Amino acid sequence: MNSIRSRQIQTASRSDVGRVRSANQDVCGEFENAEGYRLLVVADGMGGHRGGETASRLALETIGSAFDRDFGSAETLLGRAFRAANDEIHRVGASDPSLHGMGTTGVAILIGPSDEGWVAHVGDSRAYRLRDGRLDQITEDHSWVFEEVRQGRITAEEASGHPMKNVLLRSIGVGSDVDVSVSAIDLRSGDCFLLCSDGLWGELDDPVIAEVLAREPPSSAAGELVDLANAHGGRDNVTVVVAAVVGADEAPAIAMGIDGPTEIPDSSRLDSQSGASAPHAQSDSPDQRSIWTPPVVIAATLITAMALFWRLCA
Ligand code: CA
């Protein structure tokens, strides 16, 4: 197995307001610590114009700060960092009525100094891996439609046009606690990882994403993916972080390696979801994404099961 050092990971990022929204509520960033670990993060805020921007920014800053502060096992670190972000966003949201109910998605990849990696996420921002020309989504969306597809009740095609496609089952900051999905990933030379908000995967089919990642180095792939999403409509903010695992004899890392949050110029921040700010069902025009708490999920699941039972009996 080939050994991979963190300096052999090329990264690049881009975040854009899109063609419809007036503000960008997505953020992304990269952090590196003294041990050579690198952490890549994308967050997509929601909960009104100011709330969404605040939530994703707080998530990025808090996760980055936790990464700097202490380092136990990678899994523990990621879970702790996301929960710290949840606590901070929830605390700020509770103290300011204008920010009440704000939340954000979050997806992160942690890359160690040897051939080791981990992915953590909450919500529907995604991580993909391109390996040997094949693109695989390596996170499972915490969304109502994704769960329905997983349970076999609807198809992936039905999910893309489903009226409840914007309902999230988990988010950072809306509730007092958060369940974070963390798993180990293996890294091989030639792999390319992509973190992105739904503004990318909602506009582009997987083969298009795969073709760009396979053809271009991260520095140009990031920009091309965002440009393509905008060309397909750009209905949401779009944010991508691309990380390519290259061999020792290949070009040195380009990109955005910095210590601390990447300050993305104005057009890059957060997806603008203006709209209601009800505690657990803020909807954002035009994507009208909402977050469901467990009681709502249970009620909806029961209703769905009853409807299915009725259809079978009819
Ligand atoms: Ca979004």
PDB file of C-alpha atoms and ligand atoms in Angstrom:
ATOM      1  CA  MET A   1       0.000   0.000   0.000  1.00  0.00           C
ATOM      2  CA  ASN A   2       1.429   3.313  -0.944  1.00  0.00           C
ATOM      3  CA  SER A   3       1.997   5.874   1.755  1.00  0.00           C
ATOM      4  CA  ILE A   4       0.501   9.297   1.263  1.00  0.00           C
ATOM      5  CA  ARG A   5       1.742  12.401   2.979  1.00  0.00           C
ATOM      6  CA  SER A   6      -0.513  15.371   3.464  1.00  0.00           C
ATOM      7  CA  ARG A   7       1.640  17.577   1.221  1.00  0.00           C
ATOM      8  CA  GLN A   8       0.657  15.255  -1.615  1.00  0.00           C
ATOM      9  CA  ILE A   9      -2.979  16.178  -1.368  1.00  0.00           C
ATOM     10  CA  GLN A  10      -3.878  18.923  -3.830  1.00  0.00           C
ATOM     11  CA  THR A  11      -6.895  20.943  -2.843  1.00  0.00           C
ATOM     12  CA  ALA A  12      -8.917  23.775  -4.298  1.00  0.00           C
ATOM     13  CA  SER A  13     -12.244  25.339  -3.505  1.00  0.00           C
ATOM     14  CA  ARG A  14     -14.809  27.709  -4.891  1.00  0.00           C
ATOM     15  CA  SER A  15     -18.074  29.078  -3.604  1.00  0.00           C
ATOM     16  CA  ASP A  16     -20.531  31.172  -5.562  1.00  0.00           C
ATOM     17  CA  VAL A  17     -23.846  32.874  -4.941  1.00  0.00           C
ATOM     18  CA  GLY A  18     -25.401  31.287  -8.035  1.00  0.00           C
ATOM     19  CA  ARG A  19     -27.750  32.875 -10.528  1.00  0.00           C
ATOM     20  CA  VAL A  20     -30.862  33.358  -8.399  1.00  0.00           C
ATOM     21  CA  ARG A  21     -29.974  34.105  -4.790  1.00  0.00           C
ATOM     22  CA  SER A  22     -28.962  37.533  -3.569  1.00  0.00           C
ATOM     23  CA  ALA A  23     -26.517  36.275  -0.949  1.00  0.00           C
ATOM     24  CA  ASN A  24     -24.245  33.298  -0.477  1.00  0.00           C
ATOM     25  CA  GLN A  25     -24.886  31.345   2.712  1.00  0.00           C
ATOM     26  CA  ASP A  26     -22.474  28.515   1.894  1.00  0.00           C
ATOM     27  CA  VAL A  27     -18.992  28.517   3.354  1.00  0.00           C
ATOM     28  CA  CYS A  28     -15.958  26.319   2.932  1.00  0.00           C
ATOM     29  CA  GLY A  29     -12.531  26.161   4.479  1.00  0.00           C
ATOM     30  CA  GLU A  30      -9.401  24.167   5.065  1.00  0.00           C
ATOM     31  CA  PHE A  31      -7.397  23.755   8.236  1.00  0.00           C
ATOM     32  CA  GLU A  32      -4.037  22.126   8.867  1.00  0.00           C
ATOM     33  CA  ASN A  33      -2.454  21.284  12.184  1.00  0.00           C
ATOM     34  CA  ALA A  34       1.145  20.794  13.317  1.00  0.00           C
ATOM     35  CA  GLU A  35       0.853  16.996  12.983  1.00  0.00           C
ATOM     36  CA  GLY A  36       0.113  17.320   9.277  1.00  0.00           C
ATOM     37  CA  TYR A  37      -3.594  16.546   9.454  1.00  0.00           C
ATOM     38  CA  ARG A  38      -5.774  18.498   7.055  1.00  0.00           C
ATOM     39  CA  LEU A  39      -9.447  19.173   7.501  1.00  0.00           C
ATOM     40  CA  LEU A  40     -11.701  20.269   4.618  1.00  0.00           C
ATOM     41  CA  VAL A  41     -15.159  21.610   5.398  1.00  0.00           C
ATOM     42  CA  VAL A  42     -18.302  22.712   3.538  1.00  0.00           C
ATOM     43  CA  ALA A  43     -21.363  24.121   5.332  1.00  0.00           C
ATOM     44  CA  ASP A  44     -24.671  25.318   3.880  1.00  0.00           C
ATOM     45  CA  GLY A  45     -26.662  27.548   6.202  1.00  0.00           C
ATOM     46  CA  MET A  46     -30.404  28.015   6.439  1.00  0.00           C
ATOM     47  CA  GLY A  47     -32.849  29.933   8.555  1.00  0.00           C
ATOM     48  CA  GLY A  48     -33.487  33.292   7.008  1.00  0.00           C
ATOM     49  CA  HIS A  49     -31.022  35.571   5.325  1.00  0.00           C
ATOM     50  CA  ARG A  50     -28.983  36.487   8.387  1.00  0.00           C
ATOM     51  CA  GLY A  51     -29.540  33.214  10.240  1.00  0.00           C
ATOM     52  CA  GLY A  52     -28.255  31.020   7.432  1.00  0.00           C
ATOM     53  CA  GLU A  53     -25.132  33.059   6.973  1.00  0.00           C
ATOM     54  CA  THR A  54     -24.469  33.177  10.688  1.00  0.00           C
ATOM     55  CA  ALA A  55     -25.031  29.442  11.194  1.00  0.00           C
ATOM     56  CA  SER A  56     -22.667  28.250   8.479  1.00  0.00           C
ATOM     57  CA  ARG A  57     -19.990  30.746   9.456  1.00  0.00           C
ATOM     58  CA  LEU A  58     -20.206  29.681  13.105  1.00  0.00           C
ATOM     59  CA  ALA A  59     -20.012  26.031  12.047  1.00  0.00           C
ATOM     60  CA  LEU A  60     -16.848  26.597  10.036  1.00  0.00           C
ATOM     61  CA  GLU A  61     -15.179  28.649  12.750  1.00  0.00           C
ATOM     62  CA  THR A  62     -16.127  26.308  15.582  1.00  0.00           C
ATOM     63  CA  ILE A  63     -15.124  23.135  13.744  1.00  0.00           C
ATOM     64  CA  GLY A  64     -11.808  24.724  12.790  1.00  0.00           C
ATOM     65  CA  SER A  65     -11.203  25.870  16.340  1.00  0.00           C
ATOM     66  CA  ALA A  66     -11.929  22.402  17.756  1.00  0.00           C
ATOM     67  CA  PHE A  67      -9.501  20.938  15.210  1.00  0.00           C
ATOM     68  CA  ASP A  68      -6.756  23.281  16.415  1.00  0.00           C
ATOM     69  CA  ARG A  69      -7.446  22.803  20.073  1.00  0.00           C
ATOM     70  CA  ASP A  70      -7.245  19.099  20.762  1.00  0.00           C
ATOM     71  CA  PHE A  71      -6.691  15.894  18.906  1.00  0.00           C
ATOM     72  CA  GLY A  72      -7.665  12.494  20.253  1.00  0.00           C
ATOM     73  CA  SER A  73      -8.821   9.875  17.810  1.00  0.00           C
ATOM     74  CA  ALA A  74      -9.945  11.250  14.469  1.00  0.00           C
ATOM     75  CA  GLU A  75     -13.487   9.948  14.893  1.00  0.00           C
ATOM     76  CA  THR A  76     -13.745  11.495  18.338  1.00  0.00           C
ATOM     77  CA  LEU A  77     -12.342  14.784  17.100  1.00  0.00           C
ATOM     78  CA  LEU A  78     -14.809  15.056  14.235  1.00  0.00           C
ATOM     79  CA  GLY A  79     -17.811  14.181  16.361  1.00  0.00           C
ATOM     80  CA  ARG A  80     -16.714  16.601  19.056  1.00  0.00           C
ATOM     81  CA  ALA A  81     -16.060  19.399  16.544  1.00  0.00           C
ATOM     82  CA  PHE A  82     -19.502  19.059  14.944  1.00  0.00           C
ATOM     83  CA  ARG A  83     -21.218  18.908  18.334  1.00  0.00           C
ATOM     84  CA  ALA A  84     -19.306  22.016  19.443  1.00  0.00           C
ATOM     85  CA  ALA A  85     -20.623  23.769  16.345  1.00  0.00           C
ATOM     86  CA  ASN A  86     -24.125  22.581  17.170  1.00  0.00           C
ATOM     87  CA  ASP A  87     -23.831  23.941  20.710  1.00  0.00           C
ATOM     88  CA  GLU A  88     -22.550  27.306  19.552  1.00  0.00           C
ATOM     89  CA  ILE A  89     -25.142  27.803  16.811  1.00  0.00           C
ATOM     90  CA  HIS A  90     -27.943  26.672  19.126  1.00  0.00           C
ATOM     91  CA  ARG A  91     -26.717  29.000  21.881  1.00  0.00           C
ATOM     92  CA  VAL A  92     -26.471  32.030  19.609  1.00  0.00           C
ATOM     93  CA  GLY A  93     -29.819  31.203  18.004  1.00  0.00           C
ATOM     94  CA  ALA A  94     -31.513  31.002  21.377  1.00  0.00           C
ATOM     95  CA  SER A  95     -30.094  34.354  22.500  1.00  0.00           C
ATOM     96  CA  ASP A  96     -31.134  36.382  19.451  1.00  0.00           C
ATOM     97  CA  PRO A  97     -34.757  36.261  18.216  1.00  0.00           C
ATOM     98  CA  SER A  98     -33.684  37.226  14.714  1.00  0.00           C
ATOM     99  CA  LEU A  99     -31.479  34.120  14.565  1.00  0.00           C
ATOM    100  CA  HIS A 100     -33.847  31.747  16.286  1.00  0.00           C
ATOM    101  CA  GLY A 101     -34.020  28.348  14.596  1.00  0.00           C
ATOM    102  CA  MET A 102     -31.010  28.865  12.355  1.00  0.00           C
ATOM    103  CA  GLY A 103     -29.050  25.815  11.316  1.00  0.00           C
ATOM    104  CA  THR A 104     -26.616  24.485   8.784  1.00  0.00           C
ATOM    105  CA  THR A 105     -25.488  21.351   7.065  1.00  0.00           C
ATOM    106  CA  GLY A 106     -21.870  20.301   7.405  1.00  0.00           C
ATOM    107  CA  VAL A 107     -19.575  17.876   5.637  1.00  0.00           C
ATOM    108  CA  ALA A 108     -15.885  17.435   6.368  1.00  0.00           C
ATOM    109  CA  ILE A 109     -13.010  15.228   5.304  1.00  0.00           C
ATOM    110  CA  LEU A 110     -10.045  14.762   7.618  1.00  0.00           C
ATOM    111  CA  ILE A 111      -6.853  13.561   5.958  1.00  0.00           C
ATOM    112  CA  GLY A 112      -4.029  12.202   8.075  1.00  0.00           C
ATOM    113  CA  PRO A 113      -0.297  12.343   7.368  1.00  0.00           C
ATOM    114  CA  SER A 114      -0.322   8.765   6.061  1.00  0.00           C
ATOM    115  CA  ASP A 115      -2.894   6.882   4.009  1.00  0.00           C
ATOM    116  CA  GLU A 116      -5.814   7.515   6.316  1.00  0.00           C
ATOM    117  CA  GLY A 117      -8.942   9.592   6.105  1.00  0.00           C
ATOM    118  CA  TRP A 118     -12.326  10.154   7.676  1.00  0.00           C
ATOM    119  CA  VAL A 119     -15.532  11.782   6.576  1.00  0.00           C
ATOM    120  CA  ALA A 120     -18.139  13.389   8.829  1.00  0.00           C
ATOM    121  CA  HIS A 121     -21.440  14.955   7.901  1.00  0.00           C
ATOM    122  CA  VAL A 122     -24.817  16.237   8.988  1.00  0.00           C
ATOM    123  CA  GLY A 123     -27.543  17.131   6.478  1.00  0.00           C
ATOM    124  CA  ASP A 124     -27.433  16.952   2.700  1.00  0.00           C
ATOM    125  CA  SER A 125     -24.091  18.475   1.801  1.00  0.00           C
ATOM    126  CA  ARG A 126     -22.194  15.593   0.252  1.00  0.00           C
ATOM    127  CA  ALA A 127     -18.818  13.936  -0.125  1.00  0.00           C
ATOM    128  CA  TYR A 128     -17.953  12.006  -3.290  1.00  0.00           C
ATOM    129  CA  ARG A 129     -14.944   9.945  -4.296  1.00  0.00           C
ATOM    130  CA  LEU A 130     -13.744   9.489  -7.859  1.00  0.00           C
ATOM    131  CA  ARG A 131     -11.666   6.310  -8.169  1.00  0.00           C
ATOM    132  CA  ASP A 132     -10.683   4.627 -11.431  1.00  0.00           C
ATOM    133  CA  GLY A 133     -13.198   6.769 -13.306  1.00  0.00           C
ATOM    134  CA  ARG A 134     -16.118   5.844 -11.049  1.00  0.00           C
ATOM    135  CA  LEU A 135     -17.866   8.447  -8.903  1.00  0.00           C
ATOM    136  CA  ASP A 136     -19.388   7.293  -5.613  1.00  0.00           C
ATOM    137  CA  GLN A 137     -21.262   9.352  -3.073  1.00  0.00           C
ATOM    138  CA  ILE A 138     -19.611   8.426   0.227  1.00  0.00           C
ATOM    139  CA  THR A 139     -22.119  10.176   2.481  1.00  0.00           C
ATOM    140  CA  GLU A 140     -25.807   9.388   2.880  1.00  0.00           C
ATOM    141  CA  ASP A 141     -28.000  12.501   2.937  1.00  0.00           C
ATOM    142  CA  HIS A 142     -29.878  13.068   6.160  1.00  0.00           C
ATOM    143  CA  SER A 143     -32.966  13.982   4.187  1.00  0.00           C
ATOM    144  CA  TRP A 144     -36.495  12.641   3.999  1.00  0.00           C
ATOM    145  CA  VAL A 145     -36.248  11.608   0.347  1.00  0.00           C
ATOM    146  CA  PHE A 146     -32.880   9.911   0.768  1.00  0.00           C
ATOM    147  CA  GLU A 147     -34.319   7.811   3.590  1.00  0.00           C
ATOM    148  CA  GLU A 148     -37.344   6.927   1.447  1.00  0.00           C
ATOM    149  CA  VAL A 149     -35.037   5.820  -1.376  1.00  0.00           C
ATOM    150  CA  ARG A 150     -32.911   3.813   1.061  1.00  0.00           C
ATOM    151  CA  GLN A 151     -36.033   2.082   2.352  1.00  0.00           C
ATOM    152  CA  GLY A 152     -37.118   1.330  -1.231  1.00  0.00           C
ATOM    153  CA  ARG A 153     -40.337   3.336  -1.011  1.00  0.00           C
ATOM    154  CA  ILE A 154     -39.432   5.728  -3.829  1.00  0.00           C
ATOM    155  CA  THR A 155     -36.823   5.669  -6.593  1.00  0.00           C
ATOM    156  CA  ALA A 156     -33.871   8.025  -6.889  1.00  0.00           C
ATOM    157  CA  GLU A 157     -35.555   9.515  -9.944  1.00  0.00           C
ATOM    158  CA  GLU A 158     -38.743  10.162  -7.971  1.00  0.00           C
ATOM    159  CA  ALA A 159     -36.679  11.714  -5.178  1.00  0.00           C
ATOM    160  CA  SER A 160     -35.179  14.373  -7.445  1.00  0.00           C
ATOM    161  CA  GLY A 161     -38.596  15.822  -8.221  1.00  0.00           C
ATOM    162  CA  HIS A 162     -40.314  14.979  -4.953  1.00  0.00           C
ATOM    163  CA  PRO A 163     -42.177  17.824  -3.192  1.00  0.00           C
ATOM    164  CA  MET A 164     -40.409  16.903   0.045  1.00  0.00           C
ATOM    165  CA  LYS A 165     -36.918  16.767  -1.428  1.00  0.00           C
ATOM    166  CA  ASN A 166     -35.844  19.757   0.658  1.00  0.00           C
ATOM    167  CA  VAL A 167     -36.769  18.287   4.029  1.00  0.00           C
ATOM    168  CA  LEU A 168     -33.712  17.597   6.169  1.00  0.00           C
ATOM    169  CA  LEU A 169     -33.798  15.081   9.015  1.00  0.00           C
ATOM    170  CA  ARG A 170     -30.627  16.350  10.686  1.00  0.00           C
ATOM    171  CA  SER A 171     -28.950  19.717  10.885  1.00  0.00           C
ATOM    172  CA  ILE A 172     -26.353  21.486  12.983  1.00  0.00           C
ATOM    173  CA  GLY A 173     -27.631  24.013  15.491  1.00  0.00           C
ATOM    174  CA  VAL A 174     -31.391  23.635  15.313  1.00  0.00           C
ATOM    175  CA  GLY A 175     -31.694  21.179  18.197  1.00  0.00           C
ATOM    176  CA  SER A 176     -29.832  21.017  21.482  1.00  0.00           C
ATOM    177  CA  ASP A 177     -27.889  17.965  20.297  1.00  0.00           C
ATOM    178  CA  VAL A 178     -26.874  16.516  16.948  1.00  0.00           C
ATOM    179  CA  ASP A 179     -26.166  13.029  15.657  1.00  0.00           C
ATOM    180  CA  VAL A 180     -23.017  13.158  13.521  1.00  0.00           C
ATOM    181  CA  SER A 181     -22.203  10.479  10.949  1.00  0.00           C
ATOM    182  CA  VAL A 182     -18.465   9.712  10.979  1.00  0.00           C
ATOM    183  CA  SER A 183     -16.683   6.980   9.071  1.00  0.00           C
ATOM    184  CA  ALA A 184     -13.177   6.035   7.966  1.00  0.00           C
ATOM    185  CA  ILE A 185     -12.218   6.217   4.299  1.00  0.00           C
ATOM    186  CA  ASP A 186      -9.190   4.822   2.525  1.00  0.00           C
ATOM    187  CA  LEU A 187      -7.062   6.997   0.287  1.00  0.00           C
ATOM    188  CA  ARG A 188      -5.210   5.853  -2.799  1.00  0.00           C
ATOM    189  CA  SER A 189      -3.041   7.737  -5.236  1.00  0.00           C
ATOM    190  CA  GLY A 190      -5.282   8.881  -8.054  1.00  0.00           C
ATOM    191  CA  ASP A 191      -8.350   9.301  -5.865  1.00  0.00           C
ATOM    192  CA  CYS A 192     -10.198  12.589  -6.062  1.00  0.00           C
ATOM    193  CA  PHE A 193     -12.588  13.677  -3.318  1.00  0.00           C
ATOM    194  CA  LEU A 194     -15.308  16.281  -3.657  1.00  0.00           C
ATOM    195  CA  LEU A 195     -17.225  18.071  -0.915  1.00  0.00           C
ATOM    196  CA  CYS A 196     -20.186  20.101  -2.109  1.00  0.00           C
ATOM    197  CA  SER A 197     -23.420  21.780  -1.156  1.00  0.00           C
ATOM    198  CA  ASP A 198     -26.727  20.804  -2.763  1.00  0.00           C
ATOM    199  CA  GLY A 199     -26.343  23.742  -5.134  1.00  0.00           C
ATOM    200  CA  LEU A 200     -23.901  21.538  -7.053  1.00  0.00           C
ATOM    201  CA  TRP A 201     -25.453  18.080  -6.936  1.00  0.00           C
ATOM    202  CA  GLY A 202     -28.917  19.542  -7.468  1.00  0.00           C
ATOM    203  CA  GLU A 203     -27.818  20.977 -10.820  1.00  0.00           C
ATOM    204  CA  LEU A 204     -25.342  18.441 -12.197  1.00  0.00           C
ATOM    205  CA  ASP A 205     -25.684  14.728 -12.861  1.00  0.00           C
ATOM    206  CA  ASP A 206     -22.984  12.409 -11.545  1.00  0.00           C
ATOM    207  CA  PRO A 207     -21.436  11.661 -14.978  1.00  0.00           C
ATOM    208  CA  VAL A 208     -20.852  15.386 -15.547  1.00  0.00           C
ATOM    209  CA  ILE A 209     -19.195  15.766 -12.157  1.00  0.00           C
ATOM    210  CA  ALA A 210     -17.078  12.655 -12.735  1.00  0.00           C
ATOM    211  CA  GLU A 211     -15.909  13.820 -16.145  1.00  0.00           C
ATOM    212  CA  VAL A 212     -14.694  17.161 -14.805  1.00  0.00           C
ATOM    213  CA  LEU A 213     -12.934  15.624 -11.792  1.00  0.00           C
ATOM    214  CA  ALA A 214     -11.222  13.053 -14.025  1.00  0.00           C
ATOM    215  CA  ARG A 215     -10.089  15.601 -16.598  1.00  0.00           C
ATOM    216  CA  GLU A 216      -8.992  18.610 -14.584  1.00  0.00           C
ATOM    217  CA  PRO A 217      -6.686  19.206 -11.609  1.00  0.00           C
ATOM    218  CA  PRO A 218      -8.440  20.556  -8.494  1.00  0.00           C
ATOM    219  CA  SER A 219      -7.506  24.162  -9.229  1.00  0.00           C
ATOM    220  CA  SER A 220      -9.519  24.228 -12.444  1.00  0.00           C
ATOM    221  CA  ALA A 221     -12.068  21.492 -11.596  1.00  0.00           C
ATOM    222  CA  ALA A 222     -13.479  23.553  -8.719  1.00  0.00           C
ATOM    223  CA  GLY A 223     -14.156  26.536 -10.935  1.00  0.00           C
ATOM    224  CA  GLU A 224     -15.497  24.488 -13.814  1.00  0.00           C
ATOM    225  CA  LEU A 225     -17.971  22.638 -11.586  1.00  0.00           C
ATOM    226  CA  VAL A 226     -19.328  25.910 -10.224  1.00  0.00           C
ATOM    227  CA  ASP A 227     -19.528  27.398 -13.712  1.00  0.00           C
ATOM    228  CA  LEU A 228     -21.433  24.339 -14.957  1.00  0.00           C
ATOM    229  CA  ALA A 229     -23.881  24.501 -12.030  1.00  0.00           C
ATOM    230  CA  ASN A 230     -24.543  28.130 -12.875  1.00  0.00           C
ATOM    231  CA  ALA A 231     -24.926  27.298 -16.549  1.00  0.00           C
ATOM    232  CA  HIS A 232     -27.561  24.722 -15.578  1.00  0.00           C
ATOM    233  CA  GLY A 233     -29.542  27.350 -13.712  1.00  0.00           C
ATOM    234  CA  GLY A 234     -27.568  28.237 -10.612  1.00  0.00           C
ATOM    235  CA  ARG A 235     -30.775  28.148  -8.557  1.00  0.00           C
ATOM    236  CA  ASP A 236     -28.886  27.861  -5.287  1.00  0.00           C
ATOM    237  CA  ASN A 237     -25.541  28.876  -3.861  1.00  0.00           C
ATOM    238  CA  VAL A 238     -22.925  26.409  -5.016  1.00  0.00           C
ATOM    239  CA  THR A 239     -19.795  25.415  -3.140  1.00  0.00           C
ATOM    240  CA  VAL A 240     -17.153  22.811  -3.885  1.00  0.00           C
ATOM    241  CA  VAL A 241     -13.923  21.634  -2.307  1.00  0.00           C
ATOM    242  CA  VAL A 242     -11.841  19.276  -4.435  1.00  0.00           C
ATOM    243  CA  ALA A 243      -9.001  17.176  -2.990  1.00  0.00           C
ATOM    244  CA  ALA A 244      -6.838  15.020  -5.254  1.00  0.00           C
ATOM    245  CA  VAL A 245      -4.449  12.405  -3.901  1.00  0.00           C
ATOM    246  CA  VAL A 246      -1.315  12.600  -6.016  1.00  0.00           C
ATOM    247  CA  GLY A 247       1.944  10.640  -6.031  1.00  0.00           C
ATOM    248  CA  ALA A 248       5.230  11.907  -4.659  1.00  0.00           C
ATOM    249  CA  ASP A 249       6.599  12.633  -8.126  1.00  0.00           C
ATOM    250  CA  GLU A 250       3.637  14.733  -9.161  1.00  0.00           C
ATOM    251  CA  ALA A 251       3.206  18.441  -8.862  1.00  0.00           C
ATOM    252  CA  PRO A 252       3.234  20.017  -5.391  1.00  0.00           C
ATOM    253  CA  ALA A 253       0.002  21.118  -3.836  1.00  0.00           C
ATOM    254  CA  ILE A 254      -1.584  24.222  -5.208  1.00  0.00           C
ATOM    255  CA  ALA A 255      -4.615  25.398  -3.535  1.00  0.00           C
ATOM    256  CA  MET A 256      -5.908  26.829  -0.431  1.00  0.00           C
ATOM    257  CA  GLY A 257      -3.924  25.265   2.380  1.00  0.00           C
ATOM    258  CA  ILE A 258      -4.164  27.721   5.228  1.00  0.00           C
ATOM    259  CA  ASP A 259      -4.421  27.653   8.956  1.00  0.00           C
ATOM    260  CA  GLY A 260      -7.907  28.755   9.781  1.00  0.00           C
ATOM    261  CA  PRO A 261     -11.131  29.398   7.949  1.00  0.00           C
ATOM    262  CA  THR A 262     -10.853  30.320   4.320  1.00  0.00           C
ATOM    263  CA  GLU A 263     -12.193  33.810   3.998  1.00  0.00           C
ATOM    264  CA  ILE A 264     -14.103  33.611   0.802  1.00  0.00           C
ATOM    265  CA  PRO A 265     -14.739  36.865  -0.968  1.00  0.00           C
ATOM    266  CA  ASP A 266     -18.252  38.227  -0.923  1.00  0.00           C
ATOM    267  CA  SER A 267     -19.746  36.189  -3.722  1.00  0.00           C
ATOM    268  CA  SER A 268     -18.808  33.051  -1.942  1.00  0.00           C
ATOM    269  CA  ARG A 269     -20.625  33.037   1.266  1.00  0.00           C
ATOM    270  CA  LEU A 270     -23.587  31.025   2.251  1.00  0.00           C
ATOM    271  CA  ASP A 271     -26.682  30.168   0.466  1.00  0.00           C
ATOM    272  CA  SER A 272     -29.435  32.657   0.784  1.00  0.00           C
ATOM    273  CA  GLN A 273     -32.469  31.113   2.178  1.00  0.00           C
ATOM    274  CA  SER A 274     -34.628  33.982   3.174  1.00  0.00           C
ATOM    275  CA  GLY A 275     -37.875  33.020   4.652  1.00  0.00           C
ATOM    276  CA  ALA A 276     -39.687  31.951   7.746  1.00  0.00           C
ATOM    277  CA  SER A 277     -37.777  31.417  10.920  1.00  0.00           C
ATOM    278  CA  ALA A 278     -39.989  28.982  12.762  1.00  0.00           C
ATOM    279  CA  PRO A 279     -37.890  26.915  15.137  1.00  0.00           C
ATOM    280  CA  HIS A 280     -37.748  23.658  13.250  1.00  0.00           C
ATOM    281  CA  ALA A 281     -39.274  24.363   9.887  1.00  0.00           C
ATOM    282  CA  GLN A 282     -37.640  27.387   8.463  1.00  0.00           C
ATOM    283  CA  SER A 283     -38.292  27.466   4.793  1.00  0.00           C
ATOM    284  CA  ASP A 284     -36.136  29.230   2.385  1.00  0.00           C
ATOM    285  CA  SER A 285     -37.195  30.709  -0.848  1.00  0.00           C
ATOM    286  CA  PRO A 286     -36.740  29.424  -3.456  1.00  0.00           C
ATOM    287  CA  ASP A 287     -35.501  26.006  -2.320  1.00  0.00           C
ATOM    288  CA  GLN A 288     -37.820  25.909   0.684  1.00  0.00           C
ATOM    289  CA  ARG A 289     -35.607  23.573   2.595  1.00  0.00           C
ATOM    290  CA  SER A 290     -36.834  22.694   6.047  1.00  0.00           C
ATOM    291  CA  ILE A 291     -35.571  20.755   9.004  1.00  0.00           C
ATOM    292  CA  TRP A 292     -37.649  18.156  10.758  1.00  0.00           C
ATOM    293  CA  THR A 293     -37.202  17.184  14.363  1.00  0.00           C
ATOM    294  CA  PRO A 294     -37.670  13.528  15.455  1.00  0.00           C
ATOM    295  CA  PRO A 295     -41.375  13.885  16.476  1.00  0.00           C
ATOM    296  CA  VAL A 296     -42.181  15.364  13.074  1.00  0.00           C
ATOM    297  CA  VAL A 297     -40.235  12.593  11.357  1.00  0.00           C
ATOM    298  CA  ILE A 298     -42.121   9.924  13.322  1.00  0.00           C
ATOM    299  CA  ALA A 299     -45.474  11.521  12.501  1.00  0.00           C
ATOM    300  CA  ALA A 300     -44.614  11.816   8.816  1.00  0.00           C
ATOM    301  CA  THR A 301     -43.382   8.232   8.688  1.00  0.00           C
ATOM    302  CA  LEU A 302     -46.629   7.009  10.254  1.00  0.00           C
ATOM    303  CA  ILE A 303     -48.684   9.002   7.772  1.00  0.00           C
ATOM    304  CA  THR A 304     -46.619   7.611   4.892  1.00  0.00           C
ATOM    305  CA  ALA A 305     -47.006   4.046   6.182  1.00  0.00           C
ATOM    306  CA  MET A 306     -50.764   4.511   6.580  1.00  0.00           C
ATOM    307  CA  ALA A 307     -51.042   5.926   3.069  1.00  0.00           C
ATOM    308  CA  LEU A 308     -49.061   2.981   1.698  1.00  0.00           C
ATOM    309  CA  PHE A 309     -51.255   0.527   3.643  1.00  0.00           C
ATOM    310  CA  TRP A 310     -54.377   2.200   2.317  1.00  0.00           C
ATOM    311  CA  ARG A 311     -53.071   1.996  -1.256  1.00  0.00           C
ATOM    312  CA  LEU A 312     -52.259  -1.681  -0.862  1.00  0.00           C
ATOM    313  CA  CYS A 313     -55.706  -2.408   0.561  1.00  0.00           C
ATOM    314  CA  ALA A 314     -57.606  -0.313  -1.959  1.00  0.00           C
TER     315      ALA A 314
HETATM  316 CA    CA B   1     -28.129  25.057  -0.498  1.00  0.00          CA
END
